Amino acid sequence: MPEADIELGQSPLDKKADSKNVESSDPESFYRINNSQEVKDVPSKEPPKDEPTRKPVIPPRSQKPRTRRSTDDLESKQLEIDNRSLRKDYEEVRHELRIAWRENREQATELRDLKKQNAHLKETMRTQGDSRSFKDQIMSERRKFYEHVDMLDDHIAHLKHQLEKTKLHMDQLTFQTREANEEKAIYEAKLQSLQKQNARLNEDLTECRDDILRLQPPTQIPDSKIAEEYSNLHQQIASWVDDEAEESQSMETQLGNLLADKDAPELLKSILDNDLIRVTRRYSDAEPLILRYIIQTHIHRSILADDIYLFGLDDHNVTILRSIAHAMEDLEPKRDFLTIQRWRSETLQALAKIDGFQTEQQHQATTISKDLYAALTYLLPEIASQENGWKRLHETVTMPAVHLATNMRFSTSVYRIITHLPRPSSSTGGPSHSSSSNNNNIIYHSDIQRFTIIDVATQKVLRQDSILKIAEDGRIGEHVFVVQPLLLRMQKDTNGGVALCKPAVAVKLDEPMAKRSKGVGKLGAWTSSWFGGEVAEGART
């Protein structure tokens, strides 16, 4: 057969060899092929040299998990990312191996075709004889074949090496992930334990706080605040009287007709008696003091009286609270006076927060203001024409009195308002005098230190250095009425108390107060000390 009949054009060995298995052969096997002997397919281990080997990117090995929970979470996430990347590379390598196997099978098929061609060429050579050039071509093709097989073997070996490295890295990552998960579980268990411990500690703290609050006394209103509110109340009363009764001309007449007039308000008749009316007729300048006495007396009876448990509280609830307070004294263990007072203070403060109580308190205060204002219009007809004139009295006098009474009841201390003339033997101390009924209304010069004494004739306040006629026993006049009662804070287990505000007393002096002269007389009696000499013994005493 001529050489043109031998098809040695494009050899199947010139194609890209990326298969995993190719048939391995040597010179002896090639000789058997030429002799048409059956050759089995052998997987090739040499990778193709013309295709660049793709190396999977090996993710960096994760660092050792930190002890904190946030670091563990970050490292777990990084391990999961590395694991997913490694699995992706692994799948790509497997895909390439499948392609290599598929191409290897195709090359095996081509190899079988080549064997058939070699058998055909052998038959041709038998008929035509050996040809030197043909043998050279066969040797050349044989060398190419071997080179191609070696290349595939190298590529397969490289892929196997990469696969082993990938598996090793995956094992390491799996081990690290397992360790991280174990540490994470440990930290989560510790965290749950700490959370439970924290919850128990919070419960203990709340219980301790409640115990402390139960042991602490309620907020105590200081005496200074009570005294300040009491003084301000009487200043407001004096201010209202000065503004409304300044130009009144008919009060003296109205007072004269009060007891005989059947239409006169019963409120005034219950407060004023004949003695006070006679004082007013004798001393016309005493009318403002009479008005202040009327207002403070009615305010005391209606709001500040000791028998008022809490202004605005109905009698039924007052009875219940009083019964509870008395029953607490018989409990075991025994409740002392301060414990009962604390309970009373907290209970009344809670009642004061109820909207219904506040509404009732405001309603009763409004009624008191209107009744008082209506009674005062009898003595001061000029103010009857004022529209809603009672509102100013309500805002400046009644409501401050309500606020004062409420604070006095909220306190754990006991306060008393003494409306009669206090004597030293009762509570306030000082020089003692006879306590007979005839001497109860006598005012002594020493009382100037204990009382605010107002001259009923001139409305002037007596001072220690006022020029007065003093009797041998120290008498200077007679008590008429109390303008501002005494405020006491009662002491525990005693009948006495601490005076917080001095009483203001209207006094009818035995002799009118002399005017202070000007000049040398202001220096007092003559003594040798005027000229730098020694003080006389009589002046010293």
Coordinates of C-alpha atoms in Angstrom, one line a residue, residues 192-453:
Q192 CA -26.8 30.7 81.6
S193 CA -25.5 30.0 85.1
L194 CA -24.4 33.6 85.5
Q195 CA -27.7 34.9 84.3
K196 CA -29.6 32.7 86.8
Q197 CA -27.2 33.9 89.5
N198 CA -27.7 37.5 88.4
A199 CA -31.5 37.0 88.5
R200 CA -31.2 35.5 92.0
L201 CA -29.0 38.4 93.1
N202 CA -31.5 40.9 91.7
E203 CA -34.3 39.3 93.6
D204 CA -32.2 39.4 96.8
L205 CA -31.4 43.0 96.1
T206 CA -35.0 43.9 95.6
E207 CA -36.0 42.1 98.8
C208 CA -33.2 43.9 100.7
R209 CA -34.3 47.2 99.3
D210 CA -37.9 46.5 100.3
D211 CA -36.7 45.5 103.8
I212 CA -34.6 48.7 104.1
L213 CA -37.6 50.8 103.0
R214 CA -39.8 49.0 105.5
L215 CA -37.3 49.7 108.2
Q216 CA -36.8 53.3 107.3
P217 CA -39.2 55.8 108.9
P218 CA -41.5 57.7 106.5
T219 CA -40.3 61.1 105.3
Q220 CA -40.7 63.5 108.3
I221 CA -41.9 67.0 107.8
P222 CA -39.6 69.2 109.8
D223 CA -40.8 71.5 112.5
S224 CA -39.4 74.5 110.7
K225 CA -41.7 73.9 107.8
I226 CA -44.8 73.6 110.0
A227 CA -43.8 76.7 111.9
E228 CA -43.2 78.6 108.7
E229 CA -46.6 77.6 107.2
Y230 CA -48.3 78.5 110.5
S231 CA -46.7 82.0 110.6
N232 CA -47.5 82.6 107.0
L233 CA -51.1 81.7 107.5
H234 CA -51.6 84.3 110.2
Q235 CA -49.7 86.9 108.1
Q236 CA -52.2 86.1 105.3
I237 CA -55.1 86.6 107.7
A238 CA -53.7 90.0 108.8
S239 CA -53.1 91.0 105.2
W240 CA -56.6 90.2 104.2
V241 CA -58.1 92.1 107.2
D242 CA -55.9 95.2 106.4
D243 CA -57.0 95.2 102.8
E244 CA -60.7 94.6 103.3
A245 CA -61.4 96.4 106.6
E246 CA -59.3 99.5 106.1
E247 CA -62.1 101.8 105.2
S248 CA -65.0 100.2 107.1
Q249 CA -67.2 102.6 109.0
S250 CA -70.0 100.4 110.1
M251 CA -68.3 97.6 111.9
E252 CA -68.7 99.2 115.4
T253 CA -72.5 99.5 114.8
Q254 CA -72.8 96.0 113.5
L255 CA -71.0 94.6 116.5
G256 CA -73.3 96.5 118.8
N257 CA -76.3 95.0 117.2
L258 CA -74.9 91.5 116.8
L259 CA -76.3 89.7 119.9
A260 CA -79.7 91.4 119.6
D261 CA -80.1 90.9 115.9
K262 CA -81.9 87.6 115.2
D263 CA -80.7 87.7 111.5
A264 CA -77.1 87.9 112.6
P265 CA -74.9 84.9 111.5
E266 CA -74.7 82.2 114.1
L267 CA -71.0 81.8 113.2
L268 CA -70.3 85.3 114.7
K269 CA -72.5 84.7 117.7
S270 CA -70.6 81.5 118.6
I271 CA -67.3 83.3 118.5
L272 CA -68.0 86.8 120.0
D273 CA -69.3 87.4 123.5
N274 CA -70.3 90.6 125.4
D275 CA -66.7 91.1 126.7
L276 CA -65.3 91.3 123.2
I277 CA -68.1 93.5 122.0
R278 CA -67.5 95.9 124.9
V279 CA -63.8 96.0 124.1
T280 CA -64.6 97.0 120.5
R281 CA -67.0 99.7 121.7
R282 CA -64.3 101.1 124.0
Y283 CA -61.4 100.8 121.6
S284 CA -62.4 101.4 118.0
D285 CA -58.9 100.8 116.8
A286 CA -59.2 97.1 118.0
E287 CA -61.6 96.2 115.1
P288 CA -58.9 94.7 112.9
L289 CA -57.8 92.5 115.8
I290 CA -61.4 91.4 116.4
L291 CA -61.6 90.4 112.7
R292 CA -58.3 88.5 112.9
Y293 CA -59.7 86.7 116.0
I294 CA -62.9 85.8 114.3
I295 CA -61.1 84.4 111.2
Q296 CA -58.5 82.4 113.1
T297 CA -61.0 81.0 115.5
H298 CA -63.3 79.8 112.7
I299 CA -60.3 78.3 110.8
H300 CA -59.1 76.5 113.9
R301 CA -62.6 75.1 114.7
S302 CA -63.2 74.0 111.2
I303 CA -59.8 72.8 109.9
L304 CA -57.0 72.9 112.6
A305 CA -58.8 71.5 115.6
D306 CA -57.2 68.6 117.4
D307 CA -60.3 66.4 117.1
I308 CA -60.2 66.6 113.3
Y309 CA -58.4 63.4 112.3
L310 CA -57.7 64.6 108.7
F311 CA -59.6 67.4 107.1
G312 CA -61.8 66.1 104.3
L313 CA -62.0 62.5 105.6
D314 CA -65.5 61.3 106.4
D315 CA -66.5 60.2 110.0
H316 CA -66.9 56.5 109.0
N317 CA -63.3 56.2 107.8
V318 CA -62.1 58.2 110.7
T319 CA -63.8 55.8 113.1
I320 CA -62.2 52.8 111.3
L321 CA -58.7 54.4 111.4
R322 CA -59.0 55.3 115.0
S323 CA -60.1 51.7 115.8
I324 CA -57.2 50.2 113.9
A325 CA -54.7 52.5 115.7
H326 CA -56.1 51.5 119.1
A327 CA -56.1 47.8 118.2
M328 CA -52.4 48.0 117.1
E329 CA -51.5 48.7 120.7
D330 CA -52.7 45.2 121.7
L331 CA -50.8 43.3 119.0
E332 CA -47.9 41.0 119.8
P333 CA -45.1 42.0 119.8
K334 CA -46.2 45.4 121.2
R335 CA -46.2 48.3 118.9
D336 CA -44.8 51.4 120.4
F337 CA -46.2 54.9 119.9
L338 CA -43.8 55.8 117.1
T339 CA -44.6 52.7 115.1
I340 CA -48.3 53.5 115.3
Q341 CA -47.6 57.1 114.3
R342 CA -45.6 55.9 111.3
W343 CA -48.5 53.6 110.2
R344 CA -50.9 56.5 110.6
S345 CA -48.7 58.9 108.6
E346 CA -48.3 56.5 105.7
T347 CA -52.0 55.6 105.7
L348 CA -53.1 59.2 105.6
Q349 CA -50.6 60.1 102.8
A350 CA -52.0 57.2 100.8
L351 CA -55.5 58.4 101.3
A352 CA -54.5 61.9 100.3
K353 CA -53.5 60.6 96.9
I354 CA -57.0 59.4 96.1
D355 CA -58.8 61.7 93.7
G356 CA -62.1 61.4 95.5
F357 CA -60.6 62.5 98.8
Q358 CA -59.0 65.6 97.1
T359 CA -62.3 66.5 95.6
E360 CA -64.1 66.2 98.9
Q361 CA -61.4 68.2 100.7
Q362 CA -61.7 71.0 98.1
H363 CA -65.5 71.0 98.4
Q364 CA -65.4 71.3 102.2
A365 CA -62.8 74.1 102.0
T366 CA -65.0 76.0 99.6
T367 CA -68.0 75.7 101.9
I368 CA -66.0 77.0 104.8
S369 CA -64.7 80.0 102.8
K370 CA -68.2 80.9 101.6
D371 CA -69.7 80.6 105.1
L372 CA -66.9 82.7 106.7
Y373 CA -67.1 85.3 104.0
A374 CA -70.9 85.5 104.3
A375 CA -70.5 86.1 108.1
L376 CA -67.8 88.7 107.6
T377 CA -70.1 90.7 105.2
Y378 CA -72.4 91.2 108.1
L379 CA -69.7 93.2 109.9
L380 CA -68.3 94.6 106.6
P381 CA -71.2 95.4 104.3
E382 CA -68.8 97.1 101.9
I383 CA -67.4 93.8 100.7
A384 CA -70.8 92.2 100.1
S385 CA -70.9 93.9 96.7
Q386 CA -67.7 92.2 95.5
E387 CA -68.3 89.5 92.9
N388 CA -66.8 86.2 94.0
G389 CA -65.1 88.1 96.9
W390 CA -64.9 84.8 98.8
K391 CA -62.3 83.4 96.3
R392 CA -59.6 85.7 97.6
L393 CA -60.3 84.6 101.2
H394 CA -60.4 81.0 100.0
E395 CA -57.0 81.2 98.2
T396 CA -55.1 83.3 100.8
V397 CA -56.5 81.9 104.1
T398 CA -58.6 78.7 103.8
M399 CA -56.4 76.7 101.4
P400 CA -53.1 77.5 103.2
A401 CA -54.9 76.4 106.4
V402 CA -56.0 73.1 104.7
H403 CA -52.4 72.5 103.5
L404 CA -51.0 73.2 107.0
A405 CA -53.6 70.9 108.7
T406 CA -52.7 68.1 106.2
N407 CA -49.0 68.4 106.8
M408 CA -49.5 68.4 110.6
R409 CA -51.5 65.1 110.3
F410 CA -48.9 63.6 107.9
S411 CA -46.2 64.1 110.4
T412 CA -45.3 61.4 113.0
S413 CA -45.1 64.2 115.6
V414 CA -48.1 65.5 117.4
Y415 CA -48.9 69.2 117.2
R416 CA -51.3 71.2 119.3
I417 CA -52.7 74.7 118.8
I418 CA -53.4 76.3 122.2
T419 CA -56.2 78.9 121.7
H420 CA -56.4 80.1 125.3
L421 CA -53.7 82.0 127.2
P422 CA -50.9 79.6 128.0
R423 CA -49.4 79.9 131.5
P424 CA -45.9 78.7 132.5
S425 CA -47.3 75.8 134.5
S426 CA -49.0 74.3 131.4
S427 CA -46.2 73.8 128.9
T428 CA -44.0 76.7 128.0
G429 CA -42.0 77.3 131.2
G430 CA -41.0 80.6 132.7
P431 CA -41.6 82.3 136.0
S432 CA -44.6 80.8 137.7
H433 CA -47.5 82.9 139.0
S434 CA -50.7 82.0 140.8
S435 CA -52.9 79.8 138.8
S436 CA -56.2 80.9 140.3
S437 CA -59.1 81.8 138.0
N438 CA -58.7 85.5 138.9
N439 CA -55.1 85.6 137.8
N440 CA -55.3 83.5 134.6
N441 CA -55.9 86.6 132.5
I442 CA -53.3 88.8 134.2
I443 CA -50.3 89.7 131.9
Y444 CA -47.0 90.3 133.6
H445 CA -44.0 92.1 132.3
S446 CA -42.1 88.9 132.1
D447 CA -44.7 87.6 129.6
I448 CA -43.2 90.0 127.0
Q449 CA -40.4 87.5 126.4
R450 CA -42.9 84.6 126.0
F451 CA -45.8 86.2 124.1
T452 CA -46.2 88.8 121.3
I453 CA -48.3 91.3 123.3

